Short mmCIF file of C-alpha atoms and ligand atoms in Angstrom, two decimals:
data_model
loop_
_atom_site.label_atom_id
_atom_site.label_comp_id
_atom_site.label_asym_id
_atom_site.label_seq_id
_atom_site.Cartn_x
_atom_site.Cartn_y
_atom_site.Cartn_z
CA MET A 1 0.38 46.95 50.58
CA LEU A 2 -1.98 49.90 51.11
CA GLN A 3 -3.98 49.36 54.27
CA ARG A 4 -2.93 45.91 54.61
CA ARG A 5 -1.94 45.85 58.25
CA LYS A 6 -3.59 46.98 61.35
CA PHE A 7 -1.60 48.40 64.21
CA LEU A 8 -0.14 46.25 66.79
CA GLN A 9 -0.81 47.13 70.23
CA MET A 10 1.29 45.68 73.13
CA GLY A 11 -0.52 44.50 76.27
CA SER A 12 -1.03 41.40 78.28
CA LEU A 13 -4.46 40.54 79.08
CA GLY A 14 -5.81 37.28 80.61
CA MET A 15 -6.93 34.56 78.35
CA GLY A 16 -10.76 34.00 78.00
CA GLY A 17 -12.35 30.66 77.96
CA LEU A 18 -12.82 30.93 74.23
CA PHE A 19 -9.42 29.48 73.36
CA ALA A 20 -8.99 27.03 76.17
CA ASN A 21 -9.99 23.90 74.30
CA LYS A 22 -7.50 21.04 74.21
CA ILE A 23 -6.50 20.07 70.60
CA PHE A 24 -6.00 16.46 70.01
CA ALA A 25 -3.78 14.76 67.58
CA SER A 26 -6.20 14.03 64.92
CA GLY A 27 -7.36 16.16 62.06
CA ASN A 28 -8.43 16.60 58.56
CA SER A 29 -5.19 17.80 57.06
CA GLY A 30 -4.98 17.66 53.20
CA ILE A 31 -3.40 14.73 51.79
CA ALA A 32 -1.84 14.50 48.31
CA LYS A 33 0.55 12.31 46.55
CA LYS A 34 4.24 13.12 46.37
CA PRO A 35 5.93 15.09 45.18
CA LEU A 36 4.22 18.06 46.57
CA VAL A 37 4.99 21.79 47.27
CA ILE A 38 2.96 24.14 49.64
CA SER A 39 3.68 27.90 50.19
CA THR A 40 2.17 30.79 52.07
CA TRP A 41 -0.25 33.43 50.62
CA ASP A 42 -1.38 34.29 47.17
CA ALA A 43 2.19 34.72 45.65
CA GLY A 44 2.50 31.03 46.45
CA ILE A 45 0.65 30.06 43.31
CA ALA A 46 3.42 31.46 41.10
CA ALA A 47 6.14 30.28 43.50
CA ASN A 48 4.81 26.78 43.48
CA LYS A 49 5.02 26.68 39.66
CA GLY A 50 8.73 27.58 39.85
CA ALA A 51 9.24 24.69 42.45
CA TRP A 52 7.06 22.25 40.38
CA GLU A 53 9.43 22.54 37.45
CA ILE A 54 12.07 20.81 39.57
CA LEU A 55 9.87 18.42 41.54
CA LYS A 56 8.02 16.88 38.52
CA THR A 57 11.28 15.76 37.07
CA GLY A 58 12.22 13.87 40.05
CA GLY A 59 14.34 16.81 41.44
CA ARG A 60 15.35 17.51 45.00
CA ALA A 61 12.96 19.28 47.32
CA PHE A 62 15.83 21.50 48.37
CA ASP A 63 16.40 22.79 44.91
CA ALA A 64 12.58 23.10 44.44
CA VAL A 65 12.25 25.40 47.61
CA GLU A 66 15.02 27.75 46.60
CA LYS A 67 13.88 28.01 42.97
CA GLY A 68 10.16 28.52 43.95
CA VAL A 69 10.70 31.60 46.23
CA MET A 70 13.18 33.12 43.78
CA VAL A 71 10.06 33.68 41.66
CA THR A 72 8.52 35.78 44.37
CA GLU A 73 11.77 37.54 45.26
CA GLU A 74 12.05 38.81 41.72
CA SER A 75 8.36 39.68 41.08
CA ILE A 76 7.55 43.30 40.76
CA ASN A 77 4.07 42.61 41.83
CA CYS A 78 5.12 41.40 45.26
CA CYS A 79 6.48 42.95 48.47
CA VAL A 80 8.93 40.02 49.10
CA GLY A 81 12.53 40.84 47.97
CA LEU A 82 13.98 44.31 46.91
CA GLY A 83 10.36 45.55 45.87
CA GLY A 84 9.37 45.43 49.46
CA ASN A 85 8.82 48.25 51.93
CA PRO A 86 11.87 49.89 53.55
CA ASP A 87 12.62 50.20 57.17
CA ARG A 88 11.96 53.54 58.88
CA GLU A 89 15.34 54.86 57.48
CA GLY A 90 14.14 54.20 53.94
CA ILE A 91 16.22 51.13 53.34
CA VAL A 92 15.14 47.74 52.23
CA THR A 93 16.59 44.93 54.29
CA LEU A 94 15.97 41.34 53.49
CA ASP A 95 15.90 38.00 55.60
CA ALA A 96 15.93 34.52 54.35
CA CYS A 97 16.63 30.98 55.34
CA ILE A 98 16.62 27.51 53.88
CA MET A 99 16.95 23.93 55.40
CA ASP A 100 17.60 20.66 53.46
CA GLU A 101 16.88 17.07 54.21
CA TYR A 102 20.00 16.54 56.21
CA GLY A 103 19.00 19.07 58.95
CA ASN A 104 21.35 21.72 57.53
CA ALA A 105 20.38 25.38 57.60
CA GLY A 106 21.55 28.61 56.16
CA SER A 107 20.35 32.11 56.77
CA VAL A 108 20.93 35.71 56.07
CA LEU A 109 19.53 38.69 58.10
CA ALA A 110 19.32 42.33 57.19
CA LEU A 111 20.89 41.80 53.85
CA GLU A 112 20.85 44.80 51.53
CA ARG A 113 20.94 45.31 47.73
CA ILE A 114 20.96 41.56 46.83
CA LYS A 115 18.14 40.35 44.73
CA HIS A 116 18.04 36.71 45.84
CA PRO A 117 18.62 36.48 49.66
CA ILE A 118 17.31 32.92 49.60
CA SER A 119 20.29 31.86 47.22
CA VAL A 120 22.86 33.58 49.58
CA ALA A 121 21.16 31.64 52.48
CA ARG A 122 21.79 28.58 50.52
CA ARG A 123 25.28 29.38 49.94
CA VAL A 124 25.74 30.00 53.65
CA LEU A 125 24.46 26.47 54.25
CA GLU A 126 26.69 24.94 51.55
CA LYS A 127 29.93 26.92 51.80
CA THR A 128 30.34 28.04 55.29
CA PRO A 129 30.51 26.32 58.69
CA HIS A 130 27.99 28.92 59.86
CA VAL A 131 24.14 29.16 59.98
CA TYR A 132 23.55 33.05 60.15
CA LEU A 133 25.35 35.80 58.41
CA VAL A 134 24.18 39.29 59.01
CA GLY A 135 24.19 42.82 57.49
CA ASP A 136 27.47 43.85 55.95
CA GLY A 137 29.11 40.51 56.51
CA ALA A 138 26.22 38.81 54.68
CA GLN A 139 26.51 41.20 51.73
CA MET A 140 30.29 40.84 51.74
CA PHE A 141 29.84 37.08 51.54
CA ALA A 142 27.22 37.37 48.75
CA LEU A 143 29.56 39.46 46.67
CA GLN A 144 32.37 37.03 47.17
CA GLN A 145 29.95 34.34 45.87
CA GLY A 146 29.34 36.32 42.74
CA PHE A 147 26.14 37.89 43.58
CA THR A 148 25.49 41.42 42.19
CA LEU A 149 24.90 44.52 44.07
CA GLU A 150 21.66 46.03 43.02
CA PRO A 151 21.01 49.81 43.15
CA GLN A 152 19.92 51.28 46.51
CA LYS A 153 16.47 52.32 45.19
CA LEU A 154 12.80 51.72 46.39
CA SER A 155 10.24 50.30 43.98
CA ASP A 156 7.60 52.98 43.01
CA GLU A 157 5.05 51.36 45.15
CA ALA A 158 7.23 51.21 48.22
CA ALA A 159 8.53 54.78 47.64
CA LYS A 160 4.86 55.91 47.65
CA GLU A 161 4.09 54.06 50.72
CA TYR A 162 7.19 55.23 52.61
CA LYS A 163 6.45 58.93 51.74
CA LYS A 164 2.96 58.36 53.18
CA TRP A 165 4.39 56.82 56.39
CA LEU A 166 6.91 59.70 56.65
CA ASP A 167 4.17 62.08 57.10
CA LYS A 168 3.48 60.77 60.56
CA SER A 169 6.52 58.80 61.11
CA GLU A 170 4.70 57.02 63.88
CA TYR A 171 6.55 53.82 65.18
CA LYS A 172 3.69 51.45 65.43
CA PRO A 173 4.63 48.10 64.10
CA GLN A 174 2.10 46.80 61.73
CA ILE A 175 0.89 43.27 61.14
CA ASN A 176 -0.73 41.71 58.18
CA ILE A 177 -4.36 41.12 59.02
CA GLU A 178 -5.80 40.93 55.54
CA GLN A 179 -8.45 43.10 54.16
CA LYS A 180 -11.62 41.34 54.51
CA GLN A 181 -12.27 39.56 51.35
CA GLY A 182 -15.44 37.62 50.83
CA ASN A 183 -13.87 34.73 49.08
CA LEU A 184 -11.39 34.12 51.83
CA GLN A 185 -13.65 33.96 54.78
CA ASP A 186 -14.77 30.44 54.92
CA LYS A 187 -12.60 27.80 56.72
CA GLY A 188 -10.74 25.42 54.46
CA GLN A 189 -12.46 26.86 51.37
CA ILE A 190 -10.50 26.57 48.11
CA VAL A 191 -10.02 30.00 46.66
CA ALA A 192 -10.41 30.37 42.85
CA ALA A 193 -8.11 33.24 42.13
CA PRO A 194 -5.08 34.91 43.86
CA ASN A 195 -6.20 37.88 46.00
CA ARG A 196 -4.67 41.08 44.98
CA LEU A 197 -4.83 44.66 46.05
CA SER A 198 -6.29 47.42 43.79
CA ASN A 199 -2.81 48.26 42.42
CA GLY A 200 -2.31 44.69 41.27
CA ALA A 201 0.29 43.88 43.92
CA PHE A 202 0.26 40.91 46.34
CA ASN A 203 -0.16 42.23 49.72
CA HIS A 204 2.31 40.17 51.89
CA ASP A 205 6.01 40.65 52.81
CA THR A 206 6.91 37.03 53.29
CA ILE A 207 6.87 33.78 51.39
CA GLY A 208 7.47 30.51 52.99
CA MET A 209 7.64 27.16 51.16
CA LEU A 210 7.86 23.47 52.04
CA ALA A 211 8.26 20.54 49.63
CA ILE A 212 8.47 16.81 49.61
CA ASP A 213 10.20 15.21 46.55
CA ALA A 214 9.61 11.93 44.77
CA ASN A 215 12.02 10.35 47.17
CA GLY A 216 10.17 11.53 50.20
CA ASN A 217 12.72 14.06 51.32
CA LEU A 218 11.62 17.43 52.91
CA SER A 219 13.10 20.88 52.51
CA GLY A 220 11.83 24.42 53.24
CA SER A 221 12.47 28.04 52.54
CA CYS A 222 11.38 31.45 53.84
CA THR A 223 12.15 34.85 52.48
CA THR A 224 10.95 38.38 53.45
CA SER A 225 11.48 42.10 53.47
CA GLY A 226 10.19 42.02 56.99
CA MET A 227 7.87 44.27 58.70
CA ALA A 228 7.22 47.59 56.88
CA PHE A 229 8.86 50.61 58.43
CA LYS A 230 10.59 48.62 61.16
CA MET A 231 13.34 49.96 63.19
CA ARG A 232 16.67 49.80 61.55
CA GLY A 233 18.15 46.45 62.58
CA ARG A 234 14.95 44.74 63.41
CA VAL A 235 14.79 41.14 62.44
CA GLY A 236 11.56 38.98 62.69
CA ASP A 237 10.99 35.41 62.70
CA SER A 238 11.41 34.54 59.00
CA PRO A 239 15.31 33.92 58.89
CA ILE A 240 15.33 32.29 62.50
CA ILE A 241 15.63 28.51 62.40
CA GLY A 242 12.85 27.06 64.60
CA ALA A 243 10.87 30.20 64.44
CA GLY A 244 10.32 31.05 60.71
CA LEU A 245 11.27 27.59 59.39
CA PHE A 246 12.06 24.16 60.72
CA VAL A 247 12.62 20.90 58.76
CA ASP A 248 13.18 17.45 60.24
CA ASN A 249 13.27 14.94 57.45
CA GLU A 250 12.07 12.16 59.81
CA VAL A 251 8.99 13.89 60.78
CA GLY A 252 7.88 17.04 58.75
CA ALA A 253 8.52 20.63 58.15
CA ALA A 254 6.83 24.01 59.13
CA VAL A 255 6.96 27.48 58.09
CA SER A 256 5.28 30.69 59.60
CA THR A 257 4.19 34.21 58.66
CA GLY A 258 2.69 37.09 60.46
CA LEU A 259 3.81 38.97 63.45
CA GLY A 260 7.49 37.78 63.80
CA GLU A 261 7.95 38.84 67.50
CA GLU A 262 5.12 36.54 68.65
CA VAL A 263 6.41 33.68 66.47
CA ILE A 264 10.00 33.85 67.94
CA LYS A 265 8.79 33.87 71.45
CA VAL A 266 7.29 30.31 71.15
CA CYS A 267 9.80 28.94 68.48
CA VAL A 268 6.75 28.08 66.51
CA THR A 269 8.04 25.95 63.65
CA HIS A 270 10.16 23.84 65.99
CA LEU A 271 7.07 23.36 68.16
CA VAL A 272 4.98 22.43 65.20
CA VAL A 273 7.42 19.67 64.05
CA GLU A 274 7.73 18.29 67.50
CA LEU A 275 3.94 18.17 67.85
CA MET A 276 3.83 16.26 64.53
CA ARG A 277 6.38 13.84 65.92
CA GLN A 278 4.13 13.19 68.83
CA GLY A 279 1.32 12.23 66.45
CA TYR A 280 -0.47 15.60 65.85
CA SER A 281 -1.70 16.24 62.23
CA PRO A 282 -0.09 19.02 60.46
CA GLU A 283 -3.19 21.26 60.94
CA ASN A 284 -3.66 20.37 64.51
CA ALA A 285 0.11 21.05 65.20
CA CYS A 286 -0.34 24.41 63.65
CA LYS A 287 -3.59 25.03 65.53
CA GLU A 288 -1.86 24.22 68.93
CA ALA A 289 1.01 26.68 68.08
CA VAL A 290 -1.67 29.43 67.31
CA ARG A 291 -3.42 28.48 70.65
CA ARG A 292 -0.29 29.15 72.53
CA ILE A 293 0.26 32.59 70.89
CA VAL A 294 -3.35 33.47 71.76
CA LYS A 295 -2.96 32.19 75.16
CA HIS A 296 0.17 34.37 75.71
CA ASN A 297 -1.25 37.57 74.41
CA GLY A 298 -4.95 37.22 75.70
CA GLU A 299 -8.15 37.34 73.74
CA LYS A 300 -8.20 41.10 73.41
CA LYS A 301 -4.79 41.59 71.98
CA SER A 302 -4.99 38.49 69.80
CA LYS A 303 -7.66 40.05 67.81
CA GLU A 304 -5.22 42.55 66.64
CA ILE A 305 -2.49 40.13 65.79
CA GLN A 306 -2.18 37.86 62.79
CA VAL A 307 0.14 34.78 62.52
CA GLY A 308 -0.19 32.01 59.99
CA PHE A 309 1.52 28.50 60.08
CA LEU A 310 1.86 25.86 57.48
CA ALA A 311 3.12 22.32 58.00
CA LEU A 312 3.82 19.21 55.90
CA ASN A 313 4.67 15.89 57.38
CA LYS A 314 6.80 12.95 55.93
CA LYS A 315 3.46 11.18 54.54
CA GLY A 316 2.76 14.22 52.35
CA GLU A 317 -0.20 15.37 54.62
CA TYR A 318 -0.28 19.12 55.02
CA GLY A 319 -2.41 21.65 57.07
CA ALA A 320 -2.28 25.31 58.15
CA TYR A 321 -3.95 27.49 60.98
CA CYS A 322 -3.87 31.21 61.78
CA ILE A 323 -5.44 33.43 64.39
CA GLN A 324 -7.83 35.16 62.17
CA SER A 325 -9.31 34.87 58.75
CA GLY A 326 -7.34 35.94 55.70
CA PHE A 327 -4.31 33.58 55.72
CA SER A 328 -4.17 31.48 52.59
CA PHE A 329 -1.80 28.92 51.14
CA ALA A 330 -1.04 27.45 47.87
CA VAL A 331 -0.89 23.51 47.17
CA CYS A 332 0.63 22.01 44.02
CA ASN A 333 1.14 18.44 43.21
CA SER A 334 0.80 18.29 39.35
CA ASP A 335 0.91 20.46 36.26
CA SER A 336 -2.88 21.08 36.67
CA HIS A 337 -3.27 21.20 40.37
CA ASN A 338 -2.19 24.29 42.08
CA GLU A 339 -4.86 25.94 44.14
CA LEU A 340 -4.98 28.45 46.92
CA ILE A 341 -6.76 27.46 50.12
CA ALA A 342 -8.07 29.59 52.97
CA SER A 343 -6.56 28.56 56.26
CA LYS A 344 -8.75 27.75 59.24
CA HIS A 345 -8.46 30.30 61.95
CA MET A 346 -9.09 30.44 65.59
CA ILE A 347 -10.92 33.89 66.03
N1 LIG B 401 7.01 37.34 59.66
C1 LIG B 401 7.48 38.55 58.89
C2 LIG B 401 8.28 39.27 59.96
O1 LIG B 401 7.93 39.49 61.11
C3 LIG B 401 6.41 39.28 58.37
C4 LIG B 401 5.42 38.68 57.48
O2 LIG B 401 5.23 37.45 57.58
O3 LIG B 401 4.77 39.31 56.54
O4 LIG B 401 9.25 39.99 59.59
#
């Protein structure tokens, strides 16, 4: 956590010529043999390992994307899950969603005191006729399904951060523009080691994961504690189907991270999958989605916003794009190949 975000400033300025280039449907997305799992940020390395255990034995991508992000949800070194930052009332609320190869979706929003929101989202998909369950209803459903109520308690790190925030109690939603780190600056560069903060924690609130299994089926998951010190009741993009995550097994899948409000406004992951359907590479589809957000916000405001998108197509090609440097993703397709890659960026 610690200084990991800059303040968001609202405003709408005209778009400069800098971002006006048309993006064509060709690109240099990574290609890897199936099965394959990719996920957002540094914590993706450990999450991929969890998913790989399932994929390497011929398991289903859907199982892999649940198991993979569960690793992150329970990690004490991560802001995802119950260890994450609370809302402005001091309560941790969690959002998660999951999609399978049949186009089914399950999602929980503003869920409290449950360790694995992704597994509750999976139960929504499997056991209810619904897609979204929210707040108390989501928690009641989780308990009915046998999940345990965890204590209402902040992690030590989150308690420290919250106390600091309370000093001013300013409501300026913050976004995750990364601390400038030399080894993450170059476009497409492979990063040797996960980037951590000085306290050893990973500095992101969200993990998104996409996988293709040995049968060529796609699935995806996304789980988050959301924006730090958000208004009570605020929900970002992460659990919203078509914004935080979208999977179409005929075409591809996409997942997003960053300032959720901007992602929701352009239904980013649905857009990315539809662009891939039209022939865009995963990377160029993500780039076009970034371009639309930059166009909407204008050049000046865009410099203070971060969003990052990750996509995987039916051929096992993958790619990513973000507004500014700092977004990374992890790619795994064998016991020995699990690497962190710096996403290309627009600014
Ligand atoms: N997208 C998440 C949200 O807006 C935050 C994040 O990706 O870190 O809630």
